[in-house]
Amino acid sequence: MFWTSYFLAVLALVLAWPVPVLLSRAEWPARAPFMAMVLWQAIALAGGLSMIGAMLVYGLEPIGDNLIAGLRALTGIVLHNEPTTALGFWHLFALSAAALLGAHLIFTLLLTYVKIERQRRRHRELLMLLASPSDDGPGTVVINHDSPVAYCLPGGARSVTVLSDGLMAALEPDELRAVLIHENAHLSQRHDLLLWAFAAWRQALPWFPTTRLAQVAVNSLIEMLADDAALRTESKVTLIKAIAIVASGSARPAEAALPVSRAGGMEPGDRNMSGTGGADSPRTTASRVSRLLSPKPPLPSGLRALVLAASAMLLAVPTGLLIVPGLLG
């Protein structure tokens, strides 16, 4: 238990700082955005599990040989009001910190979800009043605004893609198709769930610089994934033109036509939470265009397998250290 707690603490520190920094600076994610997304999720989950697990294991060390035995003993102490003399000050502190951090993460995740749903509901109500159906298919509406605007609002069967008059006037038919495919990819691949999870992670641990790095990286990766979906049917030239036109209106969102920002009320610079797509930062737009102008070969299958194995290992190691000894015991 003693060495397990220290190993998990070291793993949590490594996943909280050097690993995300190195991954955010790497160039290979643009060659395999899906695999990079899997790795980012594994880092976030393994980091949180290691952080909480290290404190739990250390706190339970005096009353159990493993996590499960320690939790059983702790349950007996709580339910039967037994003395806690076996637990020293730092053990009680570690247990309290683990409980508080775990509750904080879960509460922030739920609070962020409630906030997003409230923003989406308000946004959808405004669209019902101010937008009109589009001829480009069901689930697409048009707002009256001169700036080129395109984004989607997730909501299951109520999901909608929003375009502006200015965008439709500026785009050629093939460019408009590319934009619609891009936005529909955000909806079909449920990128809003990824945005929710990483936004909640950043909200819960704002003092960790890596939470910002992770959120920025995920924002960029989901745009690449949507671009790849558009490239299956449209040319690179068409997509680049569409990106440039939409980006020209991103600095002037459609608040004039719709009195709620596409970011759903989030602070400027944050990836939108009520919607998905259409609110790229200049840096993300530049990386997308650069990726299309100077394409690099896809990541070899061997390296993809290595990334997948590393992701699985990141999740398996802390989980195994926490659970397996108790099952074997």
Short mmCIF file of C-alpha atoms in Angstrom, two decimals:
data_model
loop_
_atom_site.label_atom_id
_atom_site.label_comp_id
_atom_site.label_asym_id
_atom_site.label_seq_id
_atom_site.Cartn_x
_atom_site.Cartn_y
_atom_site.Cartn_z
CA MET A 1 0.00 0.00 0.00
CA PHE A 2 2.81 2.41 0.89
CA TRP A 3 4.71 1.99 -2.36
CA THR A 4 1.49 1.88 -4.38
CA SER A 5 0.46 5.28 -3.07
CA TYR A 6 3.80 6.81 -3.95
CA PHE A 7 3.82 5.25 -7.41
CA LEU A 8 0.33 6.58 -8.10
CA ALA A 9 1.35 10.01 -6.84
CA VAL A 10 4.33 10.08 -9.19
CA LEU A 11 2.14 8.89 -12.07
CA ALA A 12 -0.39 11.62 -11.31
CA LEU A 13 2.34 14.28 -11.35
CA VAL A 14 3.76 12.99 -14.63
CA LEU A 15 0.31 12.99 -16.25
CA ALA A 16 -0.47 16.43 -14.82
CA TRP A 17 2.52 18.24 -16.27
CA PRO A 18 5.25 16.82 -18.54
CA VAL A 19 3.16 14.36 -20.57
CA PRO A 20 0.41 16.85 -21.58
CA VAL A 21 3.01 19.53 -22.35
CA LEU A 22 4.97 17.18 -24.61
CA LEU A 23 1.81 15.93 -26.32
CA SER A 24 0.54 19.48 -26.92
CA ARG A 25 3.84 20.30 -28.67
CA ALA A 26 3.99 17.13 -30.76
CA GLU A 27 3.28 17.22 -34.49
CA TRP A 28 2.03 13.67 -34.97
CA PRO A 29 -1.55 14.28 -33.65
CA ALA A 30 -2.37 16.11 -36.90
CA ARG A 31 -1.55 12.87 -38.72
CA ALA A 32 -3.82 10.78 -36.49
CA PRO A 33 -6.35 13.05 -34.74
CA PHE A 34 -8.58 10.20 -33.59
CA MET A 35 -5.72 8.35 -31.90
CA ALA A 36 -4.51 11.59 -30.34
CA MET A 37 -8.01 12.16 -28.98
CA VAL A 38 -8.02 8.69 -27.43
CA LEU A 39 -4.65 9.41 -25.81
CA TRP A 40 -5.82 12.75 -24.38
CA GLN A 41 -8.84 11.04 -22.83
CA ALA A 42 -6.64 8.32 -21.34
CA ILE A 43 -4.29 10.92 -19.86
CA ALA A 44 -7.18 12.81 -18.26
CA LEU A 45 -8.86 9.70 -16.83
CA ALA A 46 -5.63 8.06 -15.65
CA GLY A 47 -4.39 11.32 -14.13
CA GLY A 48 -7.55 11.85 -12.11
CA LEU A 49 -7.70 8.19 -11.04
CA SER A 50 -4.04 8.23 -9.98
CA MET A 51 -4.43 11.48 -8.06
CA ILE A 52 -7.43 10.33 -6.07
CA GLY A 53 -6.15 6.75 -5.78
CA ALA A 54 -2.81 7.84 -4.33
CA MET A 55 -4.51 9.75 -1.54
CA LEU A 56 -6.97 6.93 -0.86
CA VAL A 57 -4.31 4.23 -0.69
CA TYR A 58 -2.07 6.32 1.56
CA GLY A 59 -4.95 7.20 3.86
CA LEU A 60 -6.12 3.59 4.17
CA GLU A 61 -2.66 2.08 4.62
CA PRO A 62 -2.89 1.62 8.44
CA ILE A 63 -6.20 -0.28 8.30
CA GLY A 64 -5.88 -2.46 5.21
CA ASP A 65 -3.42 -4.38 3.07
CA ASN A 66 -5.14 -3.19 -0.10
CA LEU A 67 -7.71 -0.66 -1.24
CA ILE A 68 -10.74 -2.93 -0.94
CA ALA A 69 -9.77 -4.15 2.53
CA GLY A 70 -9.06 -0.60 3.61
CA LEU A 71 -12.43 0.63 2.36
CA ARG A 72 -14.19 -2.19 4.20
CA ALA A 73 -12.39 -1.28 7.41
CA LEU A 74 -13.18 2.40 6.91
CA THR A 75 -16.85 1.57 6.32
CA GLY A 76 -16.90 -0.35 9.58
CA ILE A 77 -15.34 2.59 11.41
CA VAL A 78 -17.92 5.01 10.01
CA LEU A 79 -20.99 2.81 10.43
CA HIS A 80 -20.15 1.53 13.90
CA ASN A 81 -18.67 4.79 15.17
CA GLU A 82 -15.41 3.08 16.02
CA PRO A 83 -12.37 5.11 17.08
CA THR A 84 -10.01 6.32 14.39
CA THR A 85 -6.86 5.99 16.50
CA ALA A 86 -5.35 3.67 13.88
CA LEU A 87 -5.40 6.56 11.43
CA GLY A 88 -2.88 9.34 11.94
CA PHE A 89 -3.42 13.00 11.09
CA TRP A 90 -1.92 12.76 7.59
CA HIS A 91 -3.91 9.61 6.82
CA LEU A 92 -7.15 11.36 7.76
CA PHE A 93 -6.05 14.41 5.78
CA ALA A 94 -5.36 12.27 2.70
CA LEU A 95 -8.74 10.53 2.97
CA SER A 96 -10.53 13.87 3.34
CA ALA A 97 -8.65 15.33 0.39
CA ALA A 98 -9.49 12.31 -1.77
CA ALA A 99 -13.18 12.56 -0.86
CA LEU A 100 -13.29 16.31 -1.47
CA LEU A 101 -11.44 16.09 -4.79
CA GLY A 102 -13.61 13.24 -6.01
CA ALA A 103 -16.78 15.06 -5.04
CA HIS A 104 -15.45 18.28 -6.60
CA LEU A 105 -14.75 16.57 -9.93
CA ILE A 106 -18.14 14.86 -10.06
CA PHE A 107 -19.98 18.00 -8.97
CA THR A 108 -18.16 20.14 -11.55
CA LEU A 109 -18.92 17.61 -14.27
CA LEU A 110 -22.63 17.67 -13.43
CA LEU A 111 -22.72 21.44 -12.96
CA THR A 112 -21.04 21.98 -16.32
CA TYR A 113 -23.59 19.68 -17.96
CA VAL A 114 -26.50 21.55 -16.40
CA LYS A 115 -25.00 24.87 -17.49
CA ILE A 116 -24.51 23.63 -21.05
CA GLU A 117 -28.04 22.27 -21.27
CA ARG A 118 -29.47 25.53 -19.97
CA GLN A 119 -27.49 27.49 -22.56
CA ARG A 120 -28.54 25.16 -25.35
CA ARG A 121 -32.20 25.36 -24.37
CA ARG A 122 -32.11 29.14 -24.37
CA HIS A 123 -30.21 29.17 -27.66
CA ARG A 124 -32.70 26.76 -29.24
CA GLU A 125 -35.64 28.88 -28.10
CA LEU A 126 -34.07 31.95 -29.69
CA LEU A 127 -33.45 30.07 -32.92
CA MET A 128 -37.11 29.07 -33.04
CA LEU A 129 -38.00 32.76 -32.95
CA LEU A 130 -35.29 34.24 -35.16
CA ALA A 131 -34.23 31.51 -37.61
CA SER A 132 -35.98 30.07 -40.64
CA PRO A 133 -35.70 26.57 -42.12
CA SER A 134 -33.08 26.05 -44.81
CA ASP A 135 -33.50 24.32 -48.16
CA ASP A 136 -30.28 22.41 -47.52
CA GLY A 137 -32.00 19.69 -45.58
CA PRO A 138 -33.80 18.99 -42.29
CA GLY A 139 -32.06 20.14 -39.17
CA THR A 140 -30.56 23.19 -40.89
CA VAL A 141 -31.76 26.74 -40.21
CA VAL A 142 -30.73 30.19 -41.44
CA ILE A 143 -30.31 33.36 -39.40
CA ASN A 144 -30.46 36.82 -40.90
CA HIS A 145 -26.91 38.11 -40.56
CA ASP A 146 -24.40 39.51 -43.04
CA SER A 147 -21.30 37.87 -41.49
CA PRO A 148 -20.43 34.32 -42.58
CA VAL A 149 -21.52 32.17 -39.64
CA ALA A 150 -21.78 28.39 -39.35
CA TYR A 151 -22.12 26.24 -36.25
CA CYS A 152 -24.18 23.39 -34.89
CA LEU A 153 -26.22 23.03 -31.76
CA PRO A 154 -26.22 19.45 -30.40
CA GLY A 155 -29.36 18.01 -28.89
CA GLY A 156 -29.99 14.49 -30.10
CA ALA A 157 -33.06 14.48 -32.32
CA ARG A 158 -33.26 18.26 -31.87
CA SER A 159 -29.74 18.91 -33.16
CA VAL A 160 -29.56 21.74 -35.63
CA THR A 161 -26.97 23.29 -37.93
CA VAL A 162 -27.10 27.08 -38.12
CA LEU A 163 -26.02 29.09 -41.16
CA SER A 164 -26.19 32.80 -41.84
CA ASP A 165 -27.43 34.62 -44.93
CA GLY A 166 -23.98 36.10 -45.32
CA LEU A 167 -22.36 32.68 -45.39
CA MET A 168 -24.76 31.24 -47.93
CA ALA A 169 -24.22 34.25 -50.19
CA ALA A 170 -20.44 33.96 -49.92
CA LEU A 171 -20.11 30.21 -50.54
CA GLU A 172 -20.28 28.24 -53.75
CA PRO A 173 -22.51 25.13 -53.65
CA ASP A 174 -19.58 22.73 -53.15
CA GLU A 175 -18.14 24.95 -50.39
CA LEU A 176 -21.52 25.01 -48.65
CA ARG A 177 -21.64 21.21 -48.85
CA ALA A 178 -18.22 21.04 -47.21
CA VAL A 179 -19.40 23.26 -44.36
CA LEU A 180 -22.55 21.20 -43.83
CA ILE A 181 -20.61 17.91 -43.82
CA HIS A 182 -18.12 19.40 -41.36
CA GLU A 183 -20.85 20.52 -38.97
CA ASN A 184 -22.79 17.28 -39.32
CA ALA A 185 -19.61 15.38 -38.43
CA HIS A 186 -19.48 17.29 -35.14
CA LEU A 187 -23.02 16.10 -34.43
CA SER A 188 -22.72 12.48 -35.59
CA GLN A 189 -19.38 11.96 -33.81
CA ARG A 190 -20.75 13.56 -30.62
CA HIS A 191 -17.89 16.01 -30.25
CA ASP A 192 -20.02 17.94 -27.78
CA LEU A 193 -19.44 15.18 -25.20
CA LEU A 194 -15.68 15.59 -25.52
CA LEU A 195 -15.99 19.35 -25.19
CA TRP A 196 -18.14 18.89 -22.11
CA ALA A 197 -15.69 16.52 -20.42
CA PHE A 198 -12.59 18.63 -21.04
CA ALA A 199 -14.38 21.88 -20.23
CA ALA A 200 -15.43 20.35 -16.90
CA TRP A 201 -11.85 19.19 -16.28
CA ARG A 202 -10.60 22.71 -16.81
CA GLN A 203 -13.34 24.19 -14.65
CA ALA A 204 -12.56 21.74 -11.85
CA LEU A 205 -8.77 22.22 -11.93
CA PRO A 206 -8.17 25.70 -13.33
CA TRP A 207 -4.84 25.98 -11.51
CA PHE A 208 -3.43 23.15 -13.69
CA PRO A 209 -2.01 24.73 -16.87
CA THR A 210 -2.36 21.35 -18.53
CA THR A 211 -6.15 21.50 -18.36
CA ARG A 212 -5.99 24.49 -20.69
CA LEU A 213 -3.51 22.71 -22.96
CA ALA A 214 -5.79 19.68 -23.10
CA GLN A 215 -8.87 21.74 -23.91
CA VAL A 216 -7.09 23.65 -26.68
CA ALA A 217 -5.71 20.42 -28.14
CA VAL A 218 -9.10 18.72 -28.08
CA ASN A 219 -10.72 21.73 -29.75
CA SER A 220 -8.20 21.50 -32.57
CA LEU A 221 -8.50 17.72 -32.92
CA ILE A 222 -12.27 17.70 -33.28
CA GLU A 223 -11.98 20.29 -36.05
CA MET A 224 -9.46 18.06 -37.83
CA LEU A 225 -11.79 15.08 -37.48
CA ALA A 226 -14.66 17.09 -38.97
CA ASP A 227 -12.39 18.31 -41.77
CA ASP A 228 -11.44 14.72 -42.56
CA ALA A 229 -15.14 13.86 -42.85
CA ALA A 230 -15.63 16.69 -45.35
CA LEU A 231 -12.58 15.60 -47.37
CA ARG A 232 -14.19 12.24 -48.09
CA THR A 233 -16.46 13.90 -50.64
CA GLU A 234 -15.06 17.42 -51.21
CA SER A 235 -11.66 18.62 -52.44
CA LYS A 236 -9.01 20.25 -50.28
CA VAL A 237 -9.27 23.50 -52.25
CA THR A 238 -12.99 23.64 -51.63
CA LEU A 239 -12.60 22.98 -47.92
CA ILE A 240 -9.81 25.54 -47.51
CA LYS A 241 -11.92 28.22 -49.19
CA ALA A 242 -14.86 27.35 -46.94
CA ILE A 243 -12.68 27.48 -43.82
CA ALA A 244 -11.28 30.87 -44.81
CA ILE A 245 -14.72 32.34 -45.45
CA VAL A 246 -16.20 31.01 -42.20
CA ALA A 247 -13.12 32.18 -40.27
CA SER A 248 -13.55 35.69 -41.65
CA GLY A 249 -16.81 35.92 -39.72
CA SER A 250 -15.62 34.25 -36.51
CA ALA A 251 -14.35 37.57 -35.17
CA ARG A 252 -17.84 39.00 -35.59
CA PRO A 253 -20.26 36.42 -34.20
CA ALA A 254 -23.94 36.62 -34.80
CA GLU A 255 -24.93 38.32 -31.58
CA ALA A 256 -26.51 41.09 -33.63
CA ALA A 257 -28.94 38.61 -35.13
CA LEU A 258 -29.13 36.22 -32.20
CA PRO A 259 -28.75 37.73 -28.72
CA VAL A 260 -26.63 34.88 -27.38
CA SER A 261 -23.07 34.15 -28.41
CA ARG A 262 -22.17 31.00 -30.24
CA ALA A 263 -20.03 30.23 -27.24
CA GLY A 264 -23.22 29.87 -25.24
CA GLY A 265 -22.17 32.52 -22.76
CA MET A 266 -18.63 31.24 -22.23
CA GLU A 267 -15.73 33.63 -21.92
CA PRO A 268 -14.07 34.80 -25.15
CA GLY A 269 -11.40 32.40 -26.28
CA ASP A 270 -13.05 29.31 -24.79
CA ARG A 271 -14.39 26.65 -27.10
CA ASN A 272 -18.11 26.95 -27.32
CA MET A 273 -20.08 24.68 -25.05
CA SER A 274 -23.67 25.18 -26.09
CA GLY A 275 -22.77 24.63 -29.71
CA THR A 276 -20.04 22.93 -31.68
CA GLY A 277 -18.11 24.32 -34.55
CA GLY A 278 -17.88 27.78 -36.00
CA ALA A 279 -15.94 29.38 -33.16
CA ASP A 280 -12.36 28.48 -33.94
CA SER A 281 -9.52 30.53 -32.58
CA PRO A 282 -7.13 32.02 -35.18
CA ARG A 283 -4.52 29.50 -34.06
CA THR A 284 -6.85 26.56 -34.65
CA THR A 285 -7.88 27.90 -38.05
CA ALA A 286 -4.24 28.39 -39.03
CA SER A 287 -3.34 24.84 -38.00
CA ARG A 288 -6.28 23.44 -39.96
CA VAL A 289 -5.35 25.32 -43.12
CA SER A 290 -1.66 24.45 -42.74
CA ARG A 291 -2.58 20.78 -42.34
CA LEU A 292 -4.55 20.91 -45.57
CA LEU A 293 -1.98 22.90 -47.53
CA SER A 294 0.99 20.79 -46.44
CA PRO A 295 -0.46 17.35 -45.81
CA LYS A 296 1.71 14.74 -44.15
CA PRO A 297 1.25 10.99 -44.54
CA PRO A 298 -1.04 9.30 -42.05
CA LEU A 299 0.59 7.83 -39.00
CA PRO A 300 1.81 4.27 -39.75
CA SER A 301 -0.34 1.46 -38.41
CA GLY A 302 2.44 0.35 -36.07
CA LEU A 303 2.60 3.75 -34.40
CA ARG A 304 -1.19 3.88 -34.21
CA ALA A 305 -1.15 0.57 -32.40
CA LEU A 306 1.54 1.91 -30.08
CA VAL A 307 -0.56 4.96 -29.22
CA LEU A 308 -3.59 2.75 -28.57
CA ALA A 309 -1.51 0.43 -26.40
CA ALA A 310 -0.12 3.38 -24.44
CA SER A 311 -3.65 4.67 -23.88
CA ALA A 312 -4.82 1.29 -22.65
CA MET A 313 -1.78 0.98 -20.41
CA LEU A 314 -2.39 4.39 -18.86
CA LEU A 315 -5.86 3.27 -17.83
CA ALA A 316 -4.87 -0.25 -16.85
CA VAL A 317 -1.93 0.58 -14.56
CA PRO A 318 -3.71 2.72 -11.92
CA THR A 319 -6.86 0.60 -12.16
CA GLY A 320 -4.85 -2.59 -11.68
CA LEU A 321 -2.84 -1.21 -8.77
CA LEU A 322 -6.02 -0.14 -7.01
CA ILE A 323 -8.28 -3.12 -7.65
CA VAL A 324 -6.26 -6.25 -8.42
CA PRO A 325 -4.53 -6.65 -4.99
CA GLY A 326 -7.91 -6.56 -3.29
CA LEU A 327 -9.37 -9.15 -5.65
CA LEU A 328 -6.39 -11.45 -5.19
CA GLY A 329 -6.47 -10.99 -1.45
#
